PDB file of N, CA and C in Angstrom:
ATOM      1  N   MET A 777     208.045 132.340 151.699  1.00  0.00           N
ATOM      2  CA  MET A 777     207.873 132.860 150.355  1.00  0.00           C
ATOM      3  C   MET A 777     208.869 132.143 149.436  1.00  0.00           C
ATOM      4  N   GLU A 778     208.396 131.716 148.300  1.00  0.00           N
ATOM      5  CA  GLU A 778     209.234 131.038 147.317  1.00  0.00           C
ATOM      6  C   GLU A 778     210.192 132.026 146.657  1.00  0.00           C
ATOM      7  N   LYS A 779     211.286 131.494 146.169  1.00  0.00           N
ATOM      8  CA  LYS A 779     212.308 132.305 145.515  1.00  0.00           C
ATOM      9  C   LYS A 779     211.710 133.142 144.367  1.00  0.00           C
ATOM     10  N   GLU A 780     210.865 132.541 143.557  1.00  0.00           N
ATOM     11  CA  GLU A 780     210.262 133.254 142.423  1.00  0.00           C
ATOM     12  C   GLU A 780     209.335 134.375 142.882  1.00  0.00           C
ATOM     13  N   GLU A 781     208.645 134.153 143.985  1.00  0.00           N
ATOM     14  CA  GLU A 781     207.779 135.190 144.544  1.00  0.00           C
ATOM     15  C   GLU A 781     208.604 136.370 145.055  1.00  0.00           C
ATOM     16  N   ILE A 782     209.729 136.071 145.683  1.00  0.00           N
ATOM     17  CA  ILE A 782     210.621 137.130 146.166  1.00  0.00           C
ATOM     18  C   ILE A 782     211.136 137.953 144.989  1.00  0.00           C
ATOM     19  N   ILE A 783     211.573 137.271 143.936  1.00  0.00           N
ATOM     20  CA  ILE A 783     212.085 137.955 142.747  1.00  0.00           C
ATOM     21  C   ILE A 783     211.002 138.845 142.135  1.00  0.00           C
ATOM     22  N   ASP A 784     209.802 138.297 141.968  1.00  0.00           N
ATOM     23  CA  ASP A 784     208.700 139.076 141.392  1.00  0.00           C
ATOM     24  C   ASP A 784     208.370 140.298 142.243  1.00  0.00           C
ATOM     25  N   THR A 785     208.342 140.128 143.545  1.00  0.00           N
ATOM     26  CA  THR A 785     208.030 141.238 144.449  1.00  0.00           C
ATOM     27  C   THR A 785     209.110 142.312 144.370  1.00  0.00           C
ATOM     28  N   ILE A 786     210.361 141.900 144.377  1.00  0.00           N
ATOM     29  CA  ILE A 786     211.464 142.858 144.266  1.00  0.00           C
ATOM     30  C   ILE A 786     211.364 143.636 142.964  1.00  0.00           C
ATOM     31  N   LYS A 787     211.098 142.938 141.861  1.00  0.00           N
ATOM     32  CA  LYS A 787     210.996 143.610 140.559  1.00  0.00           C
ATOM     33  C   LYS A 787     209.828 144.599 140.526  1.00  0.00           C
ATOM     34  N   GLN A 788     208.696 144.205 141.106  1.00  0.00           N
ATOM     35  CA  GLN A 788     207.538 145.099 141.136  1.00  0.00           C
ATOM     36  C   GLN A 788     207.822 146.348 141.958  1.00  0.00           C
ATOM     37  N   PHE A 789     208.407 146.153 143.142  1.00  0.00           N
ATOM     38  CA  PHE A 789     208.728 147.306 143.986  1.00  0.00           C
ATOM     39  C   PHE A 789     209.783 148.193 143.339  1.00  0.00           C
ATOM     40  N   ALA A 790     210.815 147.590 142.747  1.00  0.00           N
ATOM     41  CA  ALA A 790     211.873 148.371 142.086  1.00  0.00           C
ATOM     42  C   ALA A 790     211.281 149.205 140.952  1.00  0.00           C
ATOM     43  N   CYS A 791     210.372 148.614 140.203  1.00  0.00           N
ATOM     44  CA  CYS A 791     209.722 149.333 139.101  1.00  0.00           C
ATOM     45  C   CYS A 791     208.885 150.495 139.643  1.00  0.00           C
ATOM     46  N   SER A 792     208.099 150.233 140.666  1.00  0.00           N
ATOM     47  CA  SER A 792     207.254 151.282 141.254  1.00  0.00           C
ATOM     48  C   SER A 792     208.083 152.423 141.833  1.00  0.00           C
ATOM     49  N   LEU A 793     209.172 152.083 142.521  1.00  0.00           N
ATOM     50  CA  LEU A 793     210.020 153.109 143.122  1.00  0.00           C
ATOM     51  C   LEU A 793     210.732 153.944 142.051  1.00  0.00           C
ATOM     52  N   ALA A 794     211.213 153.286 141.009  1.00  0.00           N
ATOM     53  CA  ALA A 794     211.886 154.011 139.926  1.00  0.00           C
ATOM     54  C   ALA A 794     210.903 154.937 139.223  1.00  0.00           C
ATOM     55  N   GLU A 795     209.709 154.435 138.963  1.00  0.00           N
ATOM     56  CA  GLU A 795     208.687 155.263 138.319  1.00  0.00           C
ATOM     57  C   GLU A 795     208.316 156.455 139.197  1.00  0.00           C
ATOM     58  N   LYS A 796     208.143 156.210 140.487  1.00  0.00           N
ATOM     59  CA  LYS A 796     207.804 157.289 141.425  1.00  0.00           C
ATOM     60  C   LYS A 796     208.883 158.364 141.439  1.00  0.00           C
ATOM     61  N   GLU A 797     210.137 157.933 141.404  1.00  0.00           N
ATOM     62  CA  GLU A 797     211.235 158.895 141.413  1.00  0.00           C
ATOM     63  C   GLU A 797     211.225 159.748 140.138  1.00  0.00           C
ATOM     64  N   LEU A 798     210.939 159.131 138.991  1.00  0.00           N
ATOM     65  CA  LEU A 798     210.845 159.894 137.738  1.00  0.00           C
ATOM     66  C   LEU A 798     209.678 160.881 137.785  1.00  0.00           C
ATOM     67  N   ILE A 799     208.546 160.414 138.288  1.00  0.00           N
ATOM     68  CA  ILE A 799     207.358 161.274 138.389  1.00  0.00           C
ATOM     69  C   ILE A 799     207.656 162.487 139.266  1.00  0.00           C
ATOM     70  N   ASP A 800     208.287 162.238 140.395  1.00  0.00           N
ATOM     71  CA  ASP A 800     208.624 163.339 141.307  1.00  0.00           C
ATOM     72  C   ASP A 800     209.621 164.304 140.674  1.00  0.00           C
ATOM     73  N   LYS A 801     210.606 163.770 140.000  1.00  0.00           N
ATOM     74  CA  LYS A 801     211.651 164.607 139.411  1.00  0.00           C
ATOM     75  C   LYS A 801     211.107 165.507 138.305  1.00  0.00           C
ATOM     76  N   TYR A 802     210.280 164.938 137.428  1.00  0.00           N
ATOM     77  CA  TYR A 802     209.801 165.699 136.266  1.00  0.00           C
ATOM     78  C   TYR A 802     208.415 166.301 136.455  1.00  0.00           C
ATOM     79  N   GLY A 803     207.728 165.943 137.533  1.00  0.00           N
ATOM     80  CA  GLY A 803     206.401 166.491 137.785  1.00  0.00           C
ATOM     81  C   GLY A 803     205.401 166.118 136.708  1.00  0.00           C
ATOM     82  N   LYS A 804     205.532 164.895 136.191  1.00  0.00           N
ATOM     83  CA  LYS A 804     204.636 164.436 135.129  1.00  0.00           C
ATOM     84  C   LYS A 804     203.949 163.148 135.553  1.00  0.00           C
ATOM     85  N   LEU A 805     202.807 162.893 134.942  1.00  0.00           N
ATOM     86  CA  LEU A 805     202.106 161.631 135.155  1.00  0.00           C
ATOM     87  C   LEU A 805     202.837 160.523 134.402  1.00  0.00           C
ATOM     88  N   PRO A 806     202.679 159.271 134.831  1.00  0.00           N
ATOM     89  CA  PRO A 806     203.352 158.171 134.128  1.00  0.00           C
ATOM     90  C   PRO A 806     203.062 158.152 132.627  1.00  0.00           C
ATOM     91  N   GLU A 807     201.822 158.447 132.270  1.00  0.00           N
ATOM     92  CA  GLU A 807     201.443 158.445 130.845  1.00  0.00           C
ATOM     93  C   GLU A 807     202.257 159.462 130.038  1.00  0.00           C
ATOM     94  N   GLN A 808     202.650 160.536 130.682  1.00  0.00           N
ATOM     95  CA  GLN A 808     203.421 161.573 129.998  1.00  0.00           C
ATOM     96  C   GLN A 808     204.875 161.170 129.794  1.00  0.00           C
ATOM     97  N   LEU A 809     205.325 160.179 130.542  1.00  0.00           N
ATOM     98  CA  LEU A 809     206.695 159.697 130.412  1.00  0.00           C
ATOM     99  C   LEU A 809     206.802 158.549 129.409  1.00  0.00           C
ATOM    100  N   MET A 810     205.643 158.050 128.954  1.00  0.00           N
ATOM    101  CA  MET A 810     205.613 156.848 128.132  1.00  0.00           C
ATOM    102  C   MET A 810     205.038 157.104 126.743  1.00  0.00           C
ATOM    103  N   THR A 811     205.348 156.160 125.871  1.00  0.00           N
ATOM    104  CA  THR A 811     204.780 156.178 124.525  1.00  0.00           C
ATOM    105  C   THR A 811     203.388 155.552 124.584  1.00  0.00           C
ATOM    106  N   GLU A 812     202.694 155.559 123.485  1.00  0.00           N
ATOM    107  CA  GLU A 812     201.368 154.941 123.429  1.00  0.00           C
ATOM    108  C   GLU A 812     201.440 153.426 123.628  1.00  0.00           C
ATOM    109  N   ARG A 813     202.609 152.830 123.351  1.00  0.00           N
ATOM    110  CA  ARG A 813     202.791 151.376 123.522  1.00  0.00           C
ATOM    111  C   ARG A 813     203.105 151.001 124.962  1.00  0.00           C
ATOM    112  N   GLY A 814     203.247 152.001 125.838  1.00  0.00           N
ATOM    113  CA  GLY A 814     203.501 151.732 127.247  1.00  0.00           C
ATOM    114  C   GLY A 814     204.966 151.586 127.611  1.00  0.00           C
ATOM    115  N   THR A 815     205.846 151.985 126.717  1.00  0.00           N
ATOM    116  CA  THR A 815     207.279 151.966 127.023  1.00  0.00           C
ATOM    117  C   THR A 815     207.720 153.398 127.324  1.00  0.00           C
ATOM    118  N   TYR A 816     208.793 153.519 128.094  1.00  0.00           N
ATOM    119  CA  TYR A 816     209.278 154.862 128.409  1.00  0.00           C
ATOM    120  C   TYR A 816     209.846 155.537 127.171  1.00  0.00           C
ATOM    121  N   ARG A 817     209.594 156.809 127.038  1.00  0.00           N
ATOM    122  CA  ARG A 817     210.196 157.587 125.957  1.00  0.00           C
ATOM    123  C   ARG A 817     211.707 157.525 126.124  1.00  0.00           C
ATOM    124  N   SER A 818     212.414 157.591 125.031  1.00  0.00           N
ATOM    125  CA  SER A 818     213.869 157.441 125.069  1.00  0.00           C
ATOM    126  C   SER A 818     214.513 158.442 126.031  1.00  0.00           C
ATOM    127  N   LYS A 819     213.913 159.608 126.159  1.00  0.00           N
ATOM    128  CA  LYS A 819     214.427 160.639 127.074  1.00  0.00           C
ATOM    129  C   LYS A 819     214.475 160.139 128.518  1.00  0.00           C
ATOM    130  N   TYR A 820     213.568 159.240 128.886  1.00  0.00           N
ATOM    131  CA  TYR A 820     213.441 158.777 130.264  1.00  0.00           C
ATOM    132  C   TYR A 820     213.928 157.343 130.494  1.00  0.00           C
ATOM    133  N   GLN A 821     214.060 156.548 129.435  1.00  0.00           N
ATOM    134  CA  GLN A 821     214.352 155.122 129.589  1.00  0.00           C
ATOM    135  C   GLN A 821     215.670 154.851 130.308  1.00  0.00           C
ATOM    136  N   ASP A 822     216.745 155.509 129.902  1.00  0.00           N
ATOM    137  CA  ASP A 822     218.041 155.271 130.545  1.00  0.00           C
ATOM    138  C   ASP A 822     218.006 155.637 132.026  1.00  0.00           C
ATOM    139  N   GLU A 823     217.349 156.744 132.323  1.00  0.00           N
ATOM    140  CA  GLU A 823     217.249 157.169 133.719  1.00  0.00           C
ATOM    141  C   GLU A 823     216.414 156.183 134.526  1.00  0.00           C
ATOM    142  N   PHE A 824     215.312 155.710 133.934  1.00  0.00           N
ATOM    143  CA  PHE A 824     214.491 154.702 134.602  1.00  0.00           C
ATOM    144  C   PHE A 824     215.318 153.446 134.885  1.00  0.00           C
ATOM    145  N   ASN A 825     216.084 153.008 133.903  1.00  0.00           N
ATOM    146  CA  ASN A 825     216.899 151.796 134.074  1.00  0.00           C
ATOM    147  C   ASN A 825     217.876 151.941 135.239  1.00  0.00           C
ATOM    148  N   LYS A 826     218.526 153.089 135.342  1.00  0.00           N
ATOM    149  CA  LYS A 826     219.474 153.319 136.434  1.00  0.00           C
ATOM    150  C   LYS A 826     218.763 153.328 137.786  1.00  0.00           C
ATOM    151  N   LEU A 827     217.620 153.987 137.843  1.00  0.00           N
ATOM    152  CA  LEU A 827     216.853 154.031 139.085  1.00  0.00           C
ATOM    153  C   LEU A 827     216.346 152.640 139.467  1.00  0.00           C
ATOM    154  N   TYR A 828     215.882 151.897 138.478  1.00  0.00           N
ATOM    155  CA  TYR A 828     215.403 150.535 138.717  1.00  0.00           C
ATOM    156  C   TYR A 828     216.527 149.680 139.308  1.00  0.00           C
ATOM    157  N   ASP A 829     217.698 149.740 138.683  1.00  0.00           N
ATOM    158  CA  ASP A 829     218.838 148.956 139.171  1.00  0.00           C
ATOM    159  C   ASP A 829     219.204 149.338 140.599  1.00  0.00           C
ATOM    160  N   LYS A 830     219.171 150.637 140.895  1.00  0.00           N
ATOM    161  CA  LYS A 830     219.493 151.110 142.239  1.00  0.00           C
ATOM    162  C   LYS A 830     218.502 150.538 143.257  1.00  0.00           C
ATOM    163  N   HIS A 831     217.226 150.628 142.959  1.00  0.00           N
ATOM    164  CA  HIS A 831     216.204 150.154 143.893  1.00  0.00           C
ATOM    165  C   HIS A 831     216.204 148.628 143.984  1.00  0.00           C
ATOM    166  N   GLU A 832     216.419 147.959 142.872  1.00  0.00           N
ATOM    167  CA  GLU A 832     216.477 146.497 142.898  1.00  0.00           C
ATOM    168  C   GLU A 832     217.620 146.026 143.794  1.00  0.00           C
ATOM    169  N   ASP A 833     218.781 146.649 143.654  1.00  0.00           N
ATOM    170  CA  ASP A 833     219.927 146.288 144.478  1.00  0.00           C
ATOM    171  C   ASP A 833     219.626 146.475 145.964  1.00  0.00           C
ATOM    172  N   ARG A 834     219.029 147.587 146.312  1.00  0.00           N
ATOM    173  CA  ARG A 834     218.689 147.853 147.716  1.00  0.00           C
ATOM    174  C   ARG A 834     217.678 146.849 148.255  1.00  0.00           C
ATOM    175  N   LEU A 835     216.684 146.532 147.446  1.00  0.00           N
ATOM    176  CA  LEU A 835     215.663 145.580 147.887  1.00  0.00           C
ATOM    177  C   LEU A 835     216.239 144.173 148.035  1.00  0.00           C
ATOM    178  N   ILE A 836     217.138 143.801 147.164  1.00  0.00           N
ATOM    179  CA  ILE A 836     217.796 142.498 147.298  1.00  0.00           C
ATOM    180  C   ILE A 836     218.561 142.439 148.617  1.00  0.00           C
ATOM    181  N   ARG A 837     219.312 143.494 148.907  1.00  0.00           N
ATOM    182  CA  ARG A 837     220.062 143.525 150.165  1.00  0.00           C
ATOM    183  C   ARG A 837     219.126 143.468 151.367  1.00  0.00           C
ATOM    184  N   LEU A 838     217.996 144.160 151.296  1.00  0.00           N
ATOM    185  CA  LEU A 838     217.028 144.132 152.396  1.00  0.00           C
ATOM    186  C   LEU A 838     216.399 142.758 152.578  1.00  0.00           C
ATOM    187  N   SER A 839     216.363 141.973 151.515  1.00  0.00           N
ATOM    188  CA  SER A 839     215.785 140.627 151.604  1.00  0.00           C
ATOM    189  C   SER A 839     216.690 139.671 152.369  1.00  0.00           C
ATOM    190  N   GLY A 840     217.935 140.095 152.593  1.00  0.00           N
ATOM    191  CA  GLY A 840     218.877 139.227 153.288  1.00  0.00           C
ATOM    192  C   GLY A 840     219.570 138.258 152.359  1.00  0.00           C
ATOM    193  N   LYS A 841     219.319 138.396 151.069  1.00  0.00           N
ATOM    194  CA  LYS A 841     219.936 137.537 150.059  1.00  0.00           C
ATOM    195  C   LYS A 841     220.916 138.376 149.248  1.00  0.00           C
ATOM    196  N   ASN A 842     221.614 137.715 148.331  1.00  0.00           N
ATOM    197  CA  ASN A 842     222.392 138.463 147.351  1.00  0.00           C
ATOM    198  C   ASN A 842     221.861 138.105 145.967  1.00  0.00           C
ATOM    199  N   ALA A 843     222.262 138.847 144.967  1.00  0.00           N
ATOM    200  CA  ALA A 843     221.722 138.655 143.611  1.00  0.00           C
ATOM    201  C   ALA A 843     221.966 137.239 143.104  1.00  0.00           C
ATOM    202  N   ASP A 844     223.128 136.683 143.392  1.00  0.00           N
ATOM    203  CA  ASP A 844     223.416 135.323 142.925  1.00  0.00           C
ATOM    204  C   ASP A 844     222.464 134.308 143.533  1.00  0.00           C
ATOM    205  N   GLU A 845     222.133 134.475 144.791  1.00  0.00           N
ATOM    206  CA  GLU A 845     221.204 133.548 145.454  1.00  0.00           C
ATOM    207  C   GLU A 845     219.815 133.618 144.835  1.00  0.00           C
ATOM    208  N   LEU A 846     219.406 134.798 144.414  1.00  0.00           N
ATOM    209  CA  LEU A 846     218.062 134.966 143.870  1.00  0.00           C
ATOM    210  C   LEU A 846     217.967 134.702 142.373  1.00  0.00           C
ATOM    211  N   PHE A 847     218.960 135.125 141.613  1.00  0.00           N
ATOM    212  CA  PHE A 847     218.816 135.123 140.165  1.00  0.00           C
ATOM    213  C   PHE A 847     219.566 134.033 139.435  1.00  0.00           C
ATOM    214  N   VAL A 848     220.437 133.306 140.101  1.00  0.00           N
ATOM    215  CA  VAL A 848     221.171 132.225 139.445  1.00  0.00           C
ATOM    216  C   VAL A 848     220.370 130.946 139.591  1.00  0.00           C
ATOM    217  N   CYS A 849     220.131 130.288 138.459  1.00  0.00           N
ATOM    218  CA  CYS A 849     219.385 129.034 138.474  1.00  0.00           C
ATOM    219  C   CYS A 849     220.288 127.910 138.964  1.00  0.00           C
ATOM    220  N   GLU A 850     219.709 127.033 139.721  1.00  0.00           N
ATOM    221  CA  GLU A 850     220.469 125.902 140.256  1.00  0.00           C
ATOM    222  C   GLU A 850     220.237 124.680 139.453  1.00  0.00           C
TER     223      GLU A 850
END
């Protein structure tokens, strides 16, 4: 798998996991957490960001790489 594919996969999974955690916590559908433009309502955005970062970090570690190896351009 190419480096860019790994990054994209990690970001997709981190986003899905963070969204799932918000849905479970608040018992709402994704649409109820978002504005009509598809962005998270301010009430949920900061929490989503923290959850995303947490899951992204874990997925990076599971990949056997570190953030610098994946995200720093050579």
